[in-house]
Coordinates of C-alpha atoms and ligand atoms in Angstrom, one line a residue:
E1 CA -56.2 7.3 -29.9
Y2 CA -55.0 9.7 -26.4
K3 CA -59.0 9.9 -25.2
N4 CA -59.5 6.0 -25.1
K5 CA -56.7 5.1 -22.7
K6 CA -57.7 5.4 -18.5
Q7 CA -57.3 8.4 -16.7
T8 CA -55.2 7.2 -13.4
S9 CA -57.0 9.3 -10.4
V10 CA -54.4 10.3 -8.1
S11 CA -55.4 10.0 -4.2
L12 CA -54.2 13.0 -1.9
E13 CA -52.2 10.6 0.2
T14 CA -49.7 8.9 -2.7
L15 CA -49.5 12.6 -3.6
L16 CA -47.8 13.9 -0.8
D17 CA -45.7 10.7 0.1
T18 CA -44.9 11.1 -3.7
G19 CA -43.5 15.0 -3.6
S20 CA -42.4 13.6 -0.7
G21 CA -39.7 10.9 -1.7
K22 CA -41.5 8.3 -0.1
L23 CA -42.6 5.6 -2.8
L24 CA -39.4 6.0 -4.4
Y25 CA -39.0 2.5 -4.2
A26 CA -41.6 2.1 -6.9
S27 CA -39.7 4.6 -9.1
R28 CA -40.7 3.1 -12.9
F29 CA -36.0 4.9 -13.4
P30 CA -34.1 2.6 -11.0
E31 CA -31.7 2.9 -8.3
S32 CA -29.5 1.4 -9.5
K33 CA -29.6 3.8 -12.5
A34 CA -30.3 6.1 -10.9
E35 CA -26.0 5.8 -8.9
A36 CA -24.1 6.4 -11.7
L37 CA -25.6 9.3 -12.7
G38 CA -25.0 10.2 -9.9
L39 CA -28.2 11.4 -9.0
T40 CA -29.9 13.2 -5.6
T41 CA -33.4 11.6 -4.0
H42 CA -35.0 15.0 -4.8
E43 CA -34.0 14.6 -8.7
R44 CA -35.1 11.4 -8.4
T45 CA -38.5 12.6 -7.1
V46 CA -38.8 15.6 -9.7
M47 CA -38.2 12.5 -12.1
Q48 CA -40.1 9.8 -11.0
I49 CA -43.4 13.1 -11.2
A50 CA -42.4 14.4 -14.3
S51 CA -42.1 10.9 -16.3
F52 CA -45.8 10.5 -14.4
L53 CA -47.1 13.6 -15.8
R54 CA -45.7 13.1 -19.3
H55 CA -48.0 9.6 -19.3
E56 CA -51.3 11.1 -17.5
L57 CA -51.4 14.7 -19.2
P58 CA -51.6 14.5 -22.6
V59 CA -54.8 11.3 -21.4
R60 CA -56.4 13.8 -19.3
L61 CA -56.2 16.4 -21.5
A62 CA -57.3 14.6 -24.5
H63 CA -60.2 13.5 -23.1
R64 CA -61.6 17.0 -22.2
A65 CA -60.8 18.3 -25.7
S66 CA -62.6 16.2 -27.3
E67 CA -65.0 16.4 -24.7
L68 CA -65.2 20.3 -25.5
R69 CA -64.8 19.7 -29.1
D70 CA -68.7 17.4 -28.5
L71 CA -71.2 19.7 -26.2
P72 CA -74.7 20.0 -26.9
H73 CA -76.9 22.8 -27.8
G74 CA -74.6 24.3 -30.3
L75 CA -72.4 25.1 -27.3
S76 CA -69.2 23.6 -29.8
A77 CA -69.7 25.7 -31.9
S78 CA -69.8 29.3 -29.4
P79 CA -66.5 30.9 -29.6
S80 CA -65.5 31.0 -26.0
V81 CA -65.7 27.4 -26.5
Q82 CA -63.3 26.8 -29.2
Q83 CA -61.0 28.7 -27.9
V84 CA -60.6 26.3 -24.6
A85 CA -60.1 23.0 -26.7
C86 CA -57.7 25.0 -28.9
W87 CA -55.7 25.9 -25.3
Y88 CA -56.6 21.5 -24.4
E89 CA -55.0 20.7 -28.5
E90 CA -51.7 23.2 -28.1
S91 CA -51.2 21.2 -24.9
F92 CA -51.3 18.1 -25.9
I93 CA -49.8 19.1 -28.3
D94 CA -46.7 21.2 -26.8
I95 CA -46.7 17.6 -23.8
I96 CA -46.7 15.0 -26.4
N97 CA -43.6 15.9 -27.9
C98 CA -41.9 16.5 -24.4
P99 CA -38.7 13.7 -24.8
D100 CA -39.9 10.4 -22.5
I101 CA -38.2 11.4 -18.9
D102 CA -34.6 10.1 -18.4
S103 CA -32.3 12.4 -17.2
M104 CA -32.4 15.8 -15.9
D105 CA -32.8 17.6 -18.6
S106 CA -36.1 16.4 -20.0
A107 CA -37.6 16.6 -16.5
D108 CA -36.6 20.7 -16.7
Q109 CA -38.0 19.8 -20.5
I110 CA -41.3 19.3 -19.4
A111 CA -41.4 21.9 -16.7
R112 CA -41.2 24.6 -19.0
T113 CA -43.4 23.4 -21.6
L114 CA -46.3 23.0 -18.0
Q115 CA -45.1 26.6 -17.0
G116 CA -46.1 27.5 -20.5
I117 CA -49.8 25.3 -19.8
Y118 CA -50.4 26.3 -17.0
S119 CA -50.6 30.0 -18.4
R120 CA -51.9 29.3 -21.6
H121 CA -54.7 27.9 -19.2
A122 CA -54.7 30.6 -16.3
E123 CA -58.6 32.5 -18.4
T124 CA -59.9 28.5 -18.6
L125 CA -62.8 29.8 -16.0
V126 CA -64.0 33.3 -17.2
T127 CA -63.4 32.2 -20.9
I128 CA -66.0 29.5 -20.9
A129 CA -68.2 31.6 -18.4
Q130 CA -68.4 34.1 -20.8
G131 CA -69.6 31.9 -23.6
L132 CA -72.6 30.4 -20.8
I133 CA -73.6 34.0 -20.3
E134 CA -73.9 34.3 -24.4
F135 CA -75.9 30.8 -24.1
R136 CA -77.7 31.5 -21.3
K137 CA -78.7 35.6 -23.2
Q138 CA -79.8 33.3 -26.6
K139 CA -81.8 30.8 -24.9
I140 CA -83.5 33.3 -22.8
A141 CA -84.4 35.5 -25.6
E142 CA -86.2 32.3 -27.3
G143 CA -88.0 31.3 -24.2
E144 CA -86.8 28.4 -23.8
P145 CA -85.9 27.3 -19.4
L146 CA -82.1 27.0 -18.3
H147 CA -83.6 23.7 -16.6
K148 CA -83.7 21.6 -19.9
Y149 CA -80.0 22.6 -20.1
K150 CA -79.6 19.1 -17.3
Q151 CA -76.3 17.4 -19.3
V152 CA -74.0 20.8 -19.5
H153 CA -74.2 20.8 -15.9
T154 CA -73.3 17.7 -15.8
F155 CA -70.1 18.7 -18.1
L156 CA -69.4 21.8 -16.7
D157 CA -68.9 21.0 -13.3
D158 CA -67.7 17.5 -14.6
F159 CA -64.7 19.7 -17.2
F160 CA -64.3 22.2 -14.1
L161 CA -63.2 19.4 -11.6
H162 CA -60.6 17.6 -14.3
R163 CA -59.4 21.9 -14.4
I164 CA -58.6 21.9 -10.4
G165 CA -57.1 17.8 -11.2
M166 CA -54.7 18.2 -13.5
R167 CA -54.0 22.6 -12.1
M168 CA -53.4 20.9 -9.1
L169 CA -51.0 17.5 -10.5
I170 CA -48.6 19.9 -12.7
G171 CA -49.0 22.9 -9.5
Q172 CA -47.5 19.8 -7.1
Y173 CA -45.0 19.3 -10.3
L174 CA -43.6 22.8 -10.7
E175 CA -42.7 23.6 -6.3
I176 CA -41.5 19.7 -5.8
R177 CA -38.3 21.3 -8.3
E178 CA -38.2 24.9 -6.0
P179 CA -36.3 24.4 -2.9
P180 CA -38.6 23.0 -0.1
R181 CA -40.4 25.4 2.0
E182 CA -41.2 24.8 5.6
G183 CA -44.7 23.1 5.6
Y184 CA -44.8 23.1 2.7
V185 CA -44.8 19.1 0.6
G186 CA -45.2 20.5 -3.1
M187 CA -48.4 23.2 -2.3
V188 CA -49.7 21.3 -0.1
C189 CA -49.2 23.4 3.6
T190 CA -49.3 20.6 6.6
S191 CA -50.5 23.6 8.8
T192 CA -52.9 25.3 7.0
S193 CA -54.9 28.2 8.8
A194 CA -58.1 28.6 8.9
Y195 CA -58.3 31.5 10.5
Q196 CA -55.2 33.3 8.2
A197 CA -57.1 32.4 5.1
I198 CA -60.9 33.7 6.0
K199 CA -59.3 37.0 7.9
E200 CA -57.7 37.4 3.7
A201 CA -60.0 36.4 2.1
S202 CA -62.7 38.7 4.4
D203 CA -60.8 41.3 4.1
H204 CA -60.1 41.3 -0.3
A205 CA -64.2 41.2 -0.1
R206 CA -64.8 43.8 2.3
F207 CA -63.3 45.9 -0.1
M208 CA -64.7 45.1 -3.7
C209 CA -67.8 44.9 -1.8
E210 CA -67.1 48.7 -0.6
R211 CA -66.1 49.3 -4.3
Q212 CA -69.6 48.2 -6.1
F213 CA -72.2 49.3 -3.5
G214 CA -70.2 52.0 -0.3
D215 CA -69.7 50.0 2.8
A216 CA -69.6 46.3 3.3
P217 CA -70.3 44.1 6.2
Y218 CA -67.9 42.6 9.4
V219 CA -66.5 39.7 9.5
E220 CA -66.8 37.7 13.0
I221 CA -64.4 34.8 13.4
K222 CA -65.4 32.5 16.6
G223 CA -64.3 28.9 17.6
R224 CA -61.2 26.9 17.0
T225 CA -59.0 30.4 15.5
D226 CA -55.9 28.8 16.5
L227 CA -57.1 25.1 13.4
T228 CA -54.0 24.6 11.3
F229 CA -54.8 21.4 8.9
S230 CA -53.1 20.3 5.6
Y231 CA -54.3 21.3 2.9
V232 CA -53.9 23.9 -0.1
P233 CA -54.2 27.5 1.0
S234 CA -55.0 29.2 -2.2
H235 CA -57.7 26.3 -2.6
L236 CA -59.5 27.1 1.0
Y237 CA -58.5 31.3 0.1
Y238 CA -60.9 31.3 -3.5
M239 CA -63.7 29.1 -1.9
L240 CA -63.6 30.8 1.5
F241 CA -63.7 34.4 -1.3
E242 CA -66.2 33.4 -3.6
V243 CA -68.5 32.6 -0.1
L244 CA -68.2 35.6 2.0
K245 CA -68.3 38.3 -1.3
N246 CA -71.7 36.6 -1.2
S247 CA -72.8 36.8 2.3
M248 CA -72.1 41.1 2.1
R249 CA -73.5 41.1 -1.1
A250 CA -76.6 39.8 0.6
T251 CA -76.1 41.3 3.5
V252 CA -76.2 45.4 1.9
E253 CA -78.8 44.1 -0.9
H254 CA -81.2 43.1 2.4
H255 CA -80.6 45.8 4.2
A256 CA -80.6 48.8 2.2
T257 CA -82.9 50.9 1.1
E258 CA -84.2 53.7 -0.7
D259 CA -84.9 55.7 2.3
D260 CA -81.7 54.4 3.9
P261 CA -79.0 53.3 1.9
F262 CA -76.3 52.7 3.9
P263 CA -77.9 51.8 7.5
E264 CA -75.9 49.2 10.1
L265 CA -75.6 46.2 8.8
P266 CA -75.4 42.9 10.3
D267 CA -72.1 40.8 10.9
V268 CA -70.9 38.3 8.6
R269 CA -70.4 35.5 11.0
V270 CA -67.6 32.6 10.4
I271 CA -67.2 29.6 12.9
I272 CA -64.9 27.6 12.7
S273 CA -65.5 24.1 14.0
D274 CA -63.0 21.5 15.9
G275 CA -61.2 18.8 15.3
E276 CA -57.7 17.1 15.4
D277 CA -59.7 13.7 15.6
N278 CA -62.4 14.8 13.8
E279 CA -63.0 13.8 10.0
D280 CA -64.0 17.4 8.2
V281 CA -63.2 20.4 9.6
V282 CA -65.7 22.4 9.1
I283 CA -66.3 26.7 8.8
K284 CA -69.9 28.1 8.5
V285 CA -70.4 31.2 7.3
S286 CA -74.0 33.3 8.4
D287 CA -74.8 35.9 7.1
E288 CA -78.5 37.7 7.4
G289 CA -78.9 38.9 3.9
G290 CA -82.6 37.4 3.7
G291 CA -81.8 34.6 2.8
F292 CA -83.8 32.5 -1.1
P293 CA -85.8 30.2 -1.1
R294 CA -85.4 26.5 -0.8
S295 CA -86.8 25.7 -4.4
H296 CA -83.9 28.1 -5.6
M297 CA -81.3 25.5 -4.8
R298 CA -80.1 23.5 -8.0
R299 CA -80.3 27.2 -9.6
I300 CA -78.0 28.7 -7.0
F301 CA -75.6 26.1 -7.8
S302 CA -76.2 26.4 -11.2
Y303 CA -73.7 27.7 -13.6
L304 CA -76.2 29.4 -15.7
Y305 CA -77.3 31.3 -12.9
T306 CA -77.3 34.3 -11.1
T307 CA -79.2 37.3 -9.6
A308 CA -76.4 40.3 -10.2
S309 CA -77.4 42.2 -13.4
G310 CA -75.2 44.7 -15.7
N311 CA -71.7 43.1 -13.9
T312 CA -70.9 40.9 -17.9
V313 CA -67.1 40.3 -17.8
T314 CA -66.5 43.0 -20.7
N315 CA -62.5 41.8 -20.7
S316 CA -61.7 38.5 -19.9
A317 CA -58.1 38.3 -20.7
E318 CA -57.9 41.0 -16.9
L319 CA -59.6 38.7 -15.4
K320 CA -57.9 35.4 -13.2
D321 CA -59.5 32.5 -11.6
F322 CA -58.7 34.4 -8.1
G323 CA -58.8 38.3 -8.9
I324 CA -60.4 40.9 -7.0
E325 CA -60.3 43.1 -9.9
G326 CA -63.5 42.2 -11.1
P327 CA -67.8 42.2 -10.2
L328 CA -69.0 40.8 -7.0
A329 CA -71.0 39.1 -8.3
G330 CA -72.0 38.2 -12.1
L331 CA -70.9 35.4 -13.8
G332 CA -72.6 33.1 -11.7
Y333 CA -70.5 30.9 -10.7
G334 CA -68.8 31.5 -7.5
L335 CA -70.0 28.8 -5.4
P336 CA -70.6 25.8 -7.8
I337 CA -66.5 26.2 -8.3
S338 CA -65.9 27.0 -4.8
R339 CA -68.4 23.5 -4.8
A340 CA -66.3 21.6 -6.9
Y341 CA -62.9 22.9 -5.2
A342 CA -63.7 21.3 -1.3
R343 CA -65.0 18.2 -3.7
Y344 CA -62.0 18.1 -5.1
F345 CA -60.5 17.2 -1.6
G346 CA -63.8 15.0 -0.8
G347 CA -65.2 17.7 1.2
D348 CA -68.2 19.1 -0.2
L349 CA -69.8 23.2 0.5
S350 CA -73.8 23.3 0.8
L351 CA -76.1 26.0 1.4
V352 CA -79.0 26.4 4.1
P353 CA -81.3 28.7 3.5
M354 CA -83.7 30.7 6.2
E355 CA -86.0 32.7 3.6
G356 CA -86.9 35.7 4.6
W357 CA -84.0 36.5 7.4
G358 CA -80.8 34.5 6.1
T359 CA -78.5 31.7 4.9
D360 CA -75.8 29.7 6.3
A361 CA -72.7 27.8 3.8
F362 CA -71.0 25.0 5.4
L363 CA -67.7 24.2 4.2
H364 CA -65.6 21.0 4.6
L365 CA -63.2 20.0 4.8
S366 CA -62.1 16.3 5.1
R367 CA -58.5 16.4 5.7
L368 CA -56.5 14.4 3.7
K369 CA -56.1 10.6 3.5
N370 CA -57.0 8.0 1.3
H371 CA -59.4 10.2 -0.5
R372 CA -59.1 9.4 -3.9
E373 CA -59.6 12.2 -6.6
P374 CA -62.8 12.2 -8.2
L375 CA -62.8 12.0 -11.4
P376 CA -66.0 11.7 -13.5
Ligands
LIG1 P1 -72.7 35.0 -8.8 O1 -72.5 35.3 -6.5 O2 -72.2 35.4 -9.6 O3 -73.8 35.2 -8.8 P2 -72.6 32.5 -6.7 O4 -72.9 31.4 -7.0 O5 -71.4 33.2 -6.5 O6 -73.3 33.5 -7.9 O7 -73.9 33.1 -6.4 C1 -75.6 32.8 -7.7 C2 -76.7 32.7 -6.7 O8 -76.8 32.9 -5.3 C3 -76.8 34.4 -6.1 O9 -76.4 35.6 -7.5 C4 -77.4 35.4 -5.4 O10 -78.6 34.8 -6.3 C5 -77.4 33.6 -5.0 N1 -76.6 33.8 -3.2 C6 -75.8 33.0 -2.6 N2 -75.1 32.7 -1.6 C7 -76.2 34.3 -0.8 C8 -76.6 34.6 0.6 N3 -75.2 33.8 1.0 N4 -77.6 35.0 0.3 C9 -78.8 35.3 -0.1 N5 -78.4 34.2 -2.2 C10 -77.2 34.2 -2.0
LIG2 MG1 -70.1 35.1 -6.3

């Protein structure tokens, strides 16, 4: 029943406006009733969002669960996919069992449920990755070319975009209930610093690169280092972290030789572009890691492709989406997931290789305006 209902996409402007109480006039909970109950504006905002989630999340969860149960090529039968499908079904039932939102008590109750759901699904990414690593091995062993699985890719692109959407809606609600943080509307920071995000991501990427190779290139940051804009800082961090890890690995692997395992490494250069009136904030990450052939472009964004070997994940429970405990590379997920994060807010991630020399990665981040969630 629920998987046949239509999902409602939300624009980011709506998300921000709802979060700051600007859309209360449209609330399903009339002002007269709110007044009778003595509710504050903040409480009314919380209830408005809770009520939307109570209605919307079961629809989205049902769509995902049924898609996971219907994957082609025997993927649905794999233990990892079944595990993830179970999580979606459990979460669906949890929300369906929450009462309609007609008081702060019911809003609190759904918040507790959502907290549980948020943690339940924390390892979706690595769990699916594990399933696909097995799928990939099996197909390679059978001599099947991986490009045959385009359908699987489209599914995964959509699936992860949806996942980002749901986590955004839930995270936003949980944050809104907390005492307001200066400069934030829920998860969105109205003065996200591109420089800070790059700095943090490069420190962590260097740590991982050094751990793996004994050395790591430095990162030079130029351009609008003073630029701040509205964004979700954790998303920005994640995308930069993935791109920087790739650049560092490529740089080390391209320059180190058997005779000289610790050569002088060229810097990874990051440029933040200008912007108050621009459509996008653009961040370019350039490395001298040897690039790759242009014909590999499709594979680069594939969930089934990595040129890293030996780093298979052994204990997914220890790996979280944003963790630095995992291997530097090896899941083959960094780029497609980062691109999904960028696209969720109307941006994009693209790579331009200069074979034999290096790669430029362009992160286009749209300024959060009236972009609707790109729900496939
Ligand atoms: P992973 O890093 O786990 O392999 P990614 O999605 O991050 O997965 O990258 C996929 C593949 O793309 C890498 O294995 C690598 O072969 C290639 N790649 C990505 N970034 C670069 C880069 N900056 N220079 C050269 N190759 C790259
Ligand atoms: Mg990577």
